[in-house]
CSV table of C-alpha atoms and ligand atoms in Angstrom, one decimal:
chain,number,residue,atom,x,y,z
A,113,MET,CA,3.9,-35.3,-2.2
A,114,ILE,CA,5.6,-35.0,-5.6
A,115,THR,CA,8.5,-32.6,-5.7
A,116,GLU,CA,11.1,-31.8,-8.3
A,117,ALA,CA,14.7,-32.5,-7.3
A,118,ALA,CA,15.4,-28.8,-6.8
A,119,VAL,CA,12.6,-28.4,-4.2
A,120,ILE,CA,13.2,-30.8,-1.3
A,121,PRO,CA,10.6,-30.3,1.4
A,122,GLY,CA,11.9,-28.9,4.7
A,123,GLU,CA,9.7,-31.5,6.5
A,124,LEU,CA,11.7,-34.3,4.8
A,125,ILE,CA,15.0,-32.8,5.7
A,126,ASP,CA,13.9,-32.3,9.4
A,127,LYS,CA,12.8,-35.9,9.6
A,128,LEU,CA,16.0,-37.1,7.9
A,129,ALA,CA,18.1,-35.1,10.4
A,130,ASP,CA,16.3,-36.8,13.3
A,131,SER,CA,16.9,-40.3,11.8
A,132,ARG,CA,19.7,-42.7,12.8
A,133,LYS,CA,19.3,-45.8,10.6
A,134,ILE,CA,18.7,-45.2,6.9
A,135,VAL,CA,18.3,-47.7,4.1
A,136,PHE,CA,19.0,-47.0,0.4
A,137,PHE,CA,17.1,-49.6,-1.6
A,138,THR,CA,18.4,-49.3,-5.2
A,139,GLY,CA,17.6,-50.6,-8.6
A,140,SER,CA,19.2,-50.2,-12.0
A,141,GLY,CA,18.1,-46.5,-12.2
A,142,VAL,CA,20.9,-45.6,-9.7
A,143,SER,CA,23.4,-46.9,-12.2
A,144,ALA,CA,21.8,-45.3,-15.3
A,145,GLU,CA,24.0,-42.2,-15.1
A,146,SER,CA,27.1,-44.5,-15.0
A,147,GLY,CA,26.0,-45.5,-18.5
A,148,ILE,CA,24.7,-48.9,-17.6
A,149,PRO,CA,21.4,-49.7,-19.3
A,150,THR,CA,18.4,-50.3,-17.1
A,151,PHE,CA,16.1,-53.2,-17.7
A,152,ARG,CA,12.8,-51.5,-18.7
A,153,GLY,CA,14.0,-48.1,-20.0
A,154,ASP,CA,14.1,-47.2,-23.7
A,155,ASP,CA,17.7,-48.4,-24.0
A,156,GLY,CA,16.8,-51.2,-21.5
A,157,LEU,CA,18.1,-54.6,-21.5
A,158,TRP,CA,14.6,-55.9,-21.6
A,159,LYS,CA,14.0,-54.1,-24.8
A,160,LYS,CA,16.8,-55.6,-26.8
A,161,PHE,CA,16.8,-59.0,-25.0
A,162,SER,CA,14.2,-60.7,-23.0
A,163,ALA,CA,16.2,-60.7,-19.7
A,164,GLN,CA,13.6,-63.2,-18.3
A,165,GLU,CA,14.6,-65.5,-21.1
A,166,LEU,CA,18.3,-65.0,-20.8
A,167,ALA,CA,18.6,-64.6,-17.1
A,168,ASN,CA,17.5,-68.1,-16.3
A,169,PHE,CA,19.1,-71.5,-15.7
A,170,ASP,CA,17.4,-73.5,-18.4
A,171,SER,CA,18.3,-71.0,-21.1
A,172,PHE,CA,21.9,-71.1,-19.9
A,173,MET,CA,22.1,-74.9,-19.9
A,174,ARG,CA,20.4,-75.0,-23.3
A,175,ASN,CA,22.7,-72.4,-24.9
A,176,PRO,CA,25.6,-71.6,-22.5
A,177,ASP,CA,27.6,-69.6,-25.1
A,178,MET,CA,24.7,-67.3,-25.9
A,179,VAL,CA,23.8,-66.5,-22.3
A,180,TRP,CA,27.5,-66.3,-21.3
A,181,GLU,CA,28.1,-63.8,-24.1
A,182,TRP,CA,25.2,-61.6,-22.9
A,183,TYR,CA,26.8,-61.4,-19.5
A,184,GLN,CA,30.3,-60.7,-21.0
A,185,TYR,CA,28.7,-57.9,-23.0
A,186,ARG,CA,27.2,-56.4,-19.8
A,187,ARG,CA,30.5,-57.0,-18.0
A,188,ARG,CA,32.4,-55.0,-20.6
A,189,ILE,CA,29.9,-52.1,-20.2
A,190,ILE,CA,30.3,-52.2,-16.4
A,191,HIS,CA,34.1,-52.5,-16.7
A,192,ASP,CA,34.2,-49.2,-18.6
A,193,SER,CA,31.8,-47.5,-16.1
A,194,GLU,CA,32.4,-45.7,-12.9
A,195,PRO,CA,30.2,-45.1,-9.8
A,196,ASN,CA,28.2,-41.8,-10.3
A,197,ALA,CA,27.3,-38.9,-8.0
A,198,GLY,CA,24.3,-40.8,-6.7
A,199,HIS,CA,26.5,-43.8,-5.6
A,200,ARG,CA,29.0,-41.4,-4.0
A,201,ALA,CA,26.3,-39.4,-2.1
A,202,ILE,CA,25.1,-42.7,-0.6
A,203,VAL,CA,28.6,-43.2,0.8
A,204,ASP,CA,28.6,-39.6,2.1
A,205,PHE,CA,25.5,-40.3,4.2
A,206,GLU,CA,27.6,-42.7,6.2
A,207,LYS,CA,29.2,-39.6,7.8
A,208,TYR,CA,26.0,-38.9,9.8
A,209,PHE,CA,23.9,-42.1,9.6
A,210,ASP,CA,24.0,-45.8,10.1
A,211,VAL,CA,23.5,-46.7,6.4
A,212,THR,CA,22.5,-50.0,4.8
A,213,VAL,CA,22.5,-50.3,1.1
A,214,ILE,CA,20.1,-53.0,-0.3
A,215,THR,CA,20.7,-53.4,-4.0
A,216,GLN,CA,19.0,-55.3,-6.7
A,217,ASN,CA,21.9,-54.4,-9.0
A,218,VAL,CA,24.6,-56.9,-9.9
A,219,ASP,CA,27.1,-54.2,-11.2
A,220,ASP,CA,29.3,-53.9,-8.0
A,221,LEU,CA,29.1,-50.1,-8.2
A,222,HIS,CA,28.1,-49.6,-4.6
A,223,HIS,CA,31.2,-51.5,-3.5
A,224,ARG,CA,33.4,-49.6,-5.9
A,225,ALA,CA,31.9,-46.3,-4.7
A,226,GLY,CA,33.0,-47.3,-1.1
A,227,SER,CA,29.7,-48.2,0.6
A,228,SER,CA,30.6,-50.2,3.7
A,229,HIS,CA,27.4,-52.2,4.2
A,230,VAL,CA,25.9,-53.5,1.0
A,231,LEU,CA,23.3,-56.4,0.7
A,232,GLU,CA,23.3,-57.7,-2.8
A,233,LEU,CA,19.9,-59.4,-3.3
A,234,HIS,CA,20.7,-60.7,-6.8
A,235,GLY,CA,24.4,-61.5,-6.7
A,236,ASN,CA,27.3,-59.9,-8.4
A,237,ILE,CA,28.1,-60.0,-12.1
A,238,THR,CA,31.9,-59.8,-11.4
A,239,ARG,CA,31.8,-63.2,-9.7
A,240,ASN,CA,31.4,-66.6,-11.3
A,241,LYS,CA,30.5,-70.0,-9.8
A,242,CYS,CA,30.2,-73.6,-10.7
A,243,THR,CA,26.7,-74.9,-11.9
A,244,GLN,CA,27.4,-78.2,-10.2
A,245,CYS,CA,29.4,-77.8,-7.0
A,246,GLY,CA,28.6,-74.1,-6.5
A,247,GLU,CA,32.2,-73.3,-5.8
A,248,ILE,CA,33.2,-69.7,-6.6
A,249,PHE,CA,35.4,-69.9,-9.7
A,250,THR,CA,38.8,-68.3,-9.1
A,251,GLY,CA,40.3,-69.1,-12.5
A,252,GLU,CA,40.9,-66.4,-15.1
A,253,VAL,CA,38.0,-65.0,-17.1
A,254,ARG,CA,38.9,-62.5,-19.8
A,255,LEU,CA,36.2,-60.0,-20.9
A,256,GLU,CA,36.6,-61.2,-24.5
A,257,ASP,CA,36.2,-65.0,-23.6
A,258,ARG,CA,33.2,-66.1,-25.7
A,259,LYS,CA,32.6,-69.4,-23.9
A,260,PRO,CA,32.1,-70.2,-20.2
A,261,PRO,CA,35.0,-71.9,-18.6
A,262,ARG,CA,34.7,-75.3,-16.8
A,263,CYS,CA,35.1,-76.0,-13.2
A,264,ALA,CA,37.8,-78.5,-11.9
A,265,CYS,CA,34.8,-80.8,-11.3
A,266,GLY,CA,34.1,-80.6,-15.1
A,267,ALA,CA,30.8,-78.7,-14.9
A,268,LEU,CA,30.1,-75.4,-16.6
A,269,ILE,CA,30.9,-72.1,-14.8
A,270,ARG,CA,28.1,-69.5,-14.7
A,271,PRO,CA,27.8,-65.9,-13.5
A,272,ASP,CA,27.2,-65.6,-9.7
A,273,VAL,CA,23.8,-63.8,-10.1
A,274,VAL,CA,20.3,-64.8,-9.2
A,275,TRP,CA,18.3,-65.9,-12.2
A,276,PHE,CA,14.5,-65.8,-12.5
A,277,GLY,CA,13.0,-68.8,-10.7
A,278,GLU,CA,16.1,-69.1,-8.4
A,279,ASN,CA,16.1,-68.4,-4.7
A,280,LEU,CA,18.0,-65.4,-3.4
A,281,PRO,CA,21.4,-66.0,-1.7
A,282,GLU,CA,20.9,-67.8,1.7
A,283,GLY,CA,20.0,-65.3,4.4
A,284,VAL,CA,20.4,-62.1,2.4
A,285,TYR,CA,16.7,-61.4,2.0
A,286,GLU,CA,16.1,-62.0,5.7
A,287,LYS,CA,18.9,-59.5,6.6
A,288,ALA,CA,17.4,-57.0,4.1
A,289,GLU,CA,14.0,-57.4,5.7
A,290,GLU,CA,15.4,-56.8,9.2
A,291,SER,CA,17.2,-53.6,8.0
A,292,CYS,CA,13.9,-52.3,6.5
A,293,GLU,CA,12.0,-53.1,9.7
A,294,ALA,CA,14.6,-51.4,11.8
A,295,CYS,CA,15.2,-48.2,9.8
A,296,ASP,CA,13.9,-44.8,10.4
A,297,MET,CA,13.9,-43.8,6.7
A,298,MET,CA,14.2,-45.7,3.5
A,299,PHE,CA,15.1,-44.2,0.1
A,300,VAL,CA,13.8,-46.3,-2.8
A,301,VAL,CA,16.1,-45.2,-5.6
A,302,GLY,CA,15.7,-46.0,-9.3
A,303,THR,CA,13.6,-49.1,-9.3
A,304,SER,CA,10.4,-50.0,-11.0
A,305,GLY,CA,9.4,-52.5,-8.3
A,306,VAL,CA,8.5,-55.3,-10.6
A,307,VAL,CA,10.8,-58.0,-9.4
A,308,TYR,CA,9.9,-60.1,-6.3
A,309,PRO,CA,10.5,-60.7,-3.5
A,310,ALA,CA,12.7,-57.5,-3.6
A,311,ALA,CA,9.7,-55.4,-4.4
A,312,LEU,CA,8.1,-56.3,-1.0
A,313,LEU,CA,10.9,-54.5,0.9
A,314,PRO,CA,9.4,-50.9,0.8
A,315,SER,CA,6.2,-52.2,2.3
A,316,ALA,CA,8.2,-53.9,5.1
A,317,ALA,CA,9.7,-50.6,5.9
A,318,LEU,CA,6.4,-48.7,5.7
A,319,SER,CA,4.6,-51.2,8.0
A,320,SER,CA,7.3,-50.9,10.6
A,321,GLY,CA,6.8,-47.1,10.7
A,322,ALA,CA,9.7,-46.0,8.5
A,323,ILE,CA,9.3,-43.0,6.3
A,324,VAL,CA,9.7,-44.1,2.7
A,325,VAL,CA,11.0,-41.7,0.1
A,326,ASP,CA,10.9,-42.5,-3.6
A,327,VAL,CA,13.6,-41.1,-5.9
A,328,ASN,CA,12.8,-41.7,-9.5
A,329,ILE,CA,12.7,-39.9,-12.9
A,330,ASP,CA,9.2,-41.4,-13.4
A,331,GLU,CA,6.3,-41.0,-11.0
A,332,GLU,CA,4.4,-44.0,-12.6
A,333,ASP,CA,6.8,-46.7,-11.3
A,334,HIS,CA,5.6,-47.3,-7.9
A,335,GLN,CA,3.5,-50.0,-6.3
A,336,HIS,CA,3.6,-48.7,-2.7
A,337,ASN,CA,2.4,-45.6,-1.1
A,338,ARG,CA,5.3,-43.5,0.0
A,339,ARG,CA,5.6,-40.4,2.2
A,340,PHE,CA,7.6,-38.4,-0.2
A,341,PHE,CA,8.4,-38.6,-3.9
A,342,LEU,CA,11.4,-36.8,-5.3
A,343,LYS,CA,11.2,-36.6,-9.0
A,344,GLY,CA,14.6,-36.5,-10.6
A,345,ARG,CA,17.8,-38.3,-11.4
A,346,SER,CA,19.4,-40.0,-8.5
A,347,GLY,CA,22.7,-38.4,-9.4
A,348,ASP,CA,21.1,-35.0,-8.8
A,349,VAL,CA,18.7,-35.7,-6.0
A,350,LEU,CA,20.9,-37.7,-3.6
A,351,PRO,CA,23.8,-35.1,-3.6
A,352,ALA,CA,21.2,-32.3,-3.1
A,353,LEU,CA,19.7,-34.2,-0.2
A,354,PHE,CA,23.1,-34.8,1.4
A,355,GLU,CA,24.0,-31.1,1.1
A,356,ARG,CA,20.8,-30.1,2.8
A,357,VAL,CA,21.2,-32.4,5.7
A,358,LYS,CA,24.9,-31.6,6.1
A,359,ILE,CA,24.0,-28.0,6.8
A,360,LEU,CA,21.7,-29.1,9.7
A,361,LYS,CA,24.3,-31.6,11.0
A,362,GLU,CA,27.3,-29.2,10.8
A,363,TYR,CA,25.9,-26.0,12.0
B,31,BV8,C1,12.3,-65.9,-6.6
B,31,BV8,C2,20.1,-60.7,-11.7
B,31,BV8,C3,11.6,-67.7,-5.2
B,31,BV8,C4,20.3,-61.3,-13.1
B,31,BV8,C5,17.7,-60.2,-11.6
B,31,BV8,C6,4.6,-63.6,-11.2
B,31,BV8,C7,4.3,-62.6,-10.3
B,31,BV8,C8,5.2,-62.1,-9.4
B,31,BV8,C9,6.5,-62.7,-9.2
B,31,BV8,C10,6.8,-63.7,-10.1
B,31,BV8,C11,5.9,-64.2,-11.0
B,31,BV8,N1,6.5,-65.2,-11.7
B,31,BV8,C12,7.8,-65.4,-11.2
B,31,BV8,C13,7.9,-64.5,-10.2
B,31,BV8,C14,9.1,-64.4,-9.3
B,31,BV8,C15,10.2,-63.6,-10.1
B,31,BV8,C16,9.7,-62.2,-10.5
B,31,BV8,O1,9.6,-61.3,-9.7
B,31,BV8,N2,9.3,-62.1,-11.8
B,31,BV8,C17,8.8,-60.8,-12.2
B,31,BV8,C18,9.6,-60.3,-13.4
B,31,BV8,C19,7.3,-61.0,-12.6
B,31,BV8,N3,11.2,-63.5,-9.2
B,31,BV8,C20,12.2,-64.4,-9.1
B,31,BV8,O2,12.2,-65.4,-9.8
B,31,BV8,C21,13.2,-64.2,-8.0
B,31,BV8,N4,13.3,-65.5,-7.2
B,31,BV8,O3,11.2,-65.5,-6.6
B,31,BV8,O4,12.6,-67.0,-5.8
B,31,BV8,C22,11.2,-68.7,-6.2
B,31,BV8,C23,12.0,-69.9,-6.4
B,31,BV8,C24,11.6,-70.8,-7.3
B,31,BV8,C25,10.5,-70.6,-8.1
B,31,BV8,C26,9.7,-69.5,-8.0
B,31,BV8,C27,10.1,-68.5,-7.1
B,31,BV8,C28,14.5,-63.9,-8.5
B,31,BV8,C29,14.5,-62.6,-9.2
B,31,BV8,C30,15.9,-62.1,-9.5
B,31,BV8,C31,16.1,-61.9,-11.0
B,31,BV8,N5,17.4,-61.4,-11.3
B,31,BV8,N6,19.0,-59.7,-11.7
B,31,BV8,C32,20.7,-60.3,-14.1
B,31,BV8,O5,20.8,-59.1,-13.8
B,31,BV8,O6,21.0,-60.8,-15.2
B,31,BV8,S1,16.4,-59.1,-11.6
B,31,BV8,C33,17.0,-57.7,-12.5
B,31,BV8,O7,15.8,-57.0,-13.0
B,31,BV8,C34,17.6,-56.7,-11.6
B,31,BV8,O8,18.5,-57.3,-10.7
B,31,BV8,C35,16.5,-55.9,-11.0
B,31,BV8,O9,16.1,-56.5,-9.8
B,31,BV8,C36,15.4,-56.1,-12.0
B,31,BV8,C37,15.1,-54.9,-12.8
B,31,BV8,O10,14.4,-54.0,-11.9
B,31,BV8,P1,14.9,-52.5,-11.7
B,31,BV8,O11,16.2,-52.5,-11.0
B,31,BV8,O12,13.8,-51.9,-11.0
B,31,BV8,O13,15.1,-51.9,-13.1
B,31,BV8,P2,14.0,-51.3,-14.1
B,31,BV8,O14,14.7,-51.0,-15.4
B,31,BV8,O15,12.8,-52.2,-14.1
B,31,BV8,O16,13.6,-49.9,-13.5
B,31,BV8,C38,14.5,-48.8,-13.5
B,31,BV8,C39,13.9,-47.7,-12.7
B,31,BV8,O17,14.8,-46.6,-12.5
B,31,BV8,C40,12.7,-47.1,-13.4
B,31,BV8,O18,11.6,-46.9,-12.5
B,31,BV8,C41,13.2,-45.8,-14.0
B,31,BV8,O19,12.1,-44.8,-14.0
B,31,BV8,C42,14.2,-45.4,-13.0
B,31,BV8,N7,15.3,-44.6,-13.4
B,31,BV8,C43,16.0,-44.6,-14.6
B,31,BV8,N8,17.0,-43.7,-14.6
B,31,BV8,C44,17.0,-43.1,-13.4
B,31,BV8,C45,15.9,-43.6,-12.6
B,31,BV8,N9,15.7,-43.2,-11.4
B,31,BV8,C46,16.5,-42.3,-10.9
B,31,BV8,N10,17.5,-41.7,-11.5
B,31,BV8,C47,17.8,-42.1,-12.8
B,31,BV8,N11,18.9,-41.6,-13.5
B,32,ZN,ZN1,32.4,-77.6,-9.8
C-alpha cells in the first residue's frame, strides 16, 4: 500500500497504537533534511567520491591524508548541521512506546536529538581510534587538521567508523537483530537497503511477525516486502505519524 505522507492509513495508526515495542531503522535519508548528503542521491557522496574506495582500510593506509580529509570534510558538514524534525519525532515516540533506534548513519544526530536507545551499526564519525591498538583517541582533533594524528603507540589514528570489508562493532548487530525480532512495528526510514548485513534487518522483523513500514521519498528503493509504504520526506512523515498516534493515546 503506497500512500503519500498526507494520507496515513487508519489501519496503520490503529496497529501502531496497539504496539509496545517499535524500532526505527534509519539510513542517510533521515539526515538529508539536516543538509547531510546521502550516499546514492543526486548530491550523494557516492556520486562525487567512491565511498567504497574511500571508506576502506587499504585506501586509508595507502593514502591516509586523502581519506582523513574526506572524513574531515564530512565532519565539518555534520558540525554545522542540526537534527531535523524527523530525528525529533523519533524522540517524541518515546513518550508512548519502547523505542529502539538502529542506525546505519555515523553522524551522531540521533544522539544529539535526544534518542535514549541508539544502536550504531557503522560507528560514529565524531570518534577516532588507533589503527593498531584500537584505543579510542582522546587527543585533540580540530576540524581543519589535514593529517590524521598519531596514537601514543605511534600508529595512525582513524575515524571510528566501520569500513567496507570490516566487521560491525562486537555485539551491535546481534542486539539489533534481537530488537527487530522482538518489536511489534519497524519503521524503515531513508535507506536504500544496499549495504549488508544491515539490509537484512527488515526481513528479520518481518519474519518475526512485526509490521514493517517504509518511509522514503522513492518507492523504488526497497528489497523487502513491507506492509505499508509512506511516500514522503521523513521530516514530514514522522511528525505527522506522531501527531496521529498522540490523538489516540491522549484522548
Ligand atoms: C561486512 C560507515 C562482514 C563509513 C558504511 C557483495 C554483495 C553483498 C554484500 C557485499 C558484497 N561485497 C561486499 C559486501 C559486504 C559489504 C556491502 O554490503 N557492500 C555493498 C555496498 C555491496 N558490507 C560490508 O563490508 C560490511 N561489513 O559485511 O562485514 C565481512 C567482513 C570481512 C569481509 C567481508 C565481509 C560493512 C558495511 C559498512 C560500510 N560503512 N558507513 C562511512 O560512512 O564512511 S555504509 C554507508 O553507506 C552508510 O553507513 C550506509 O549504511 C550506507 C548507505 O546506505 P543508506 O543509508 O541507505 O544511504 P543511501 O544514500 O544508499 O540511501 C538513502 C535513501 O534515503 C534512499 O532510499 C533515498 O530515496 C532516501 N531518502 C533521501 N532523502 C530522504 C529519503 N527518505 C526519506 N526522507 C528523505 N528526506
Ligand atoms: Zn595505538
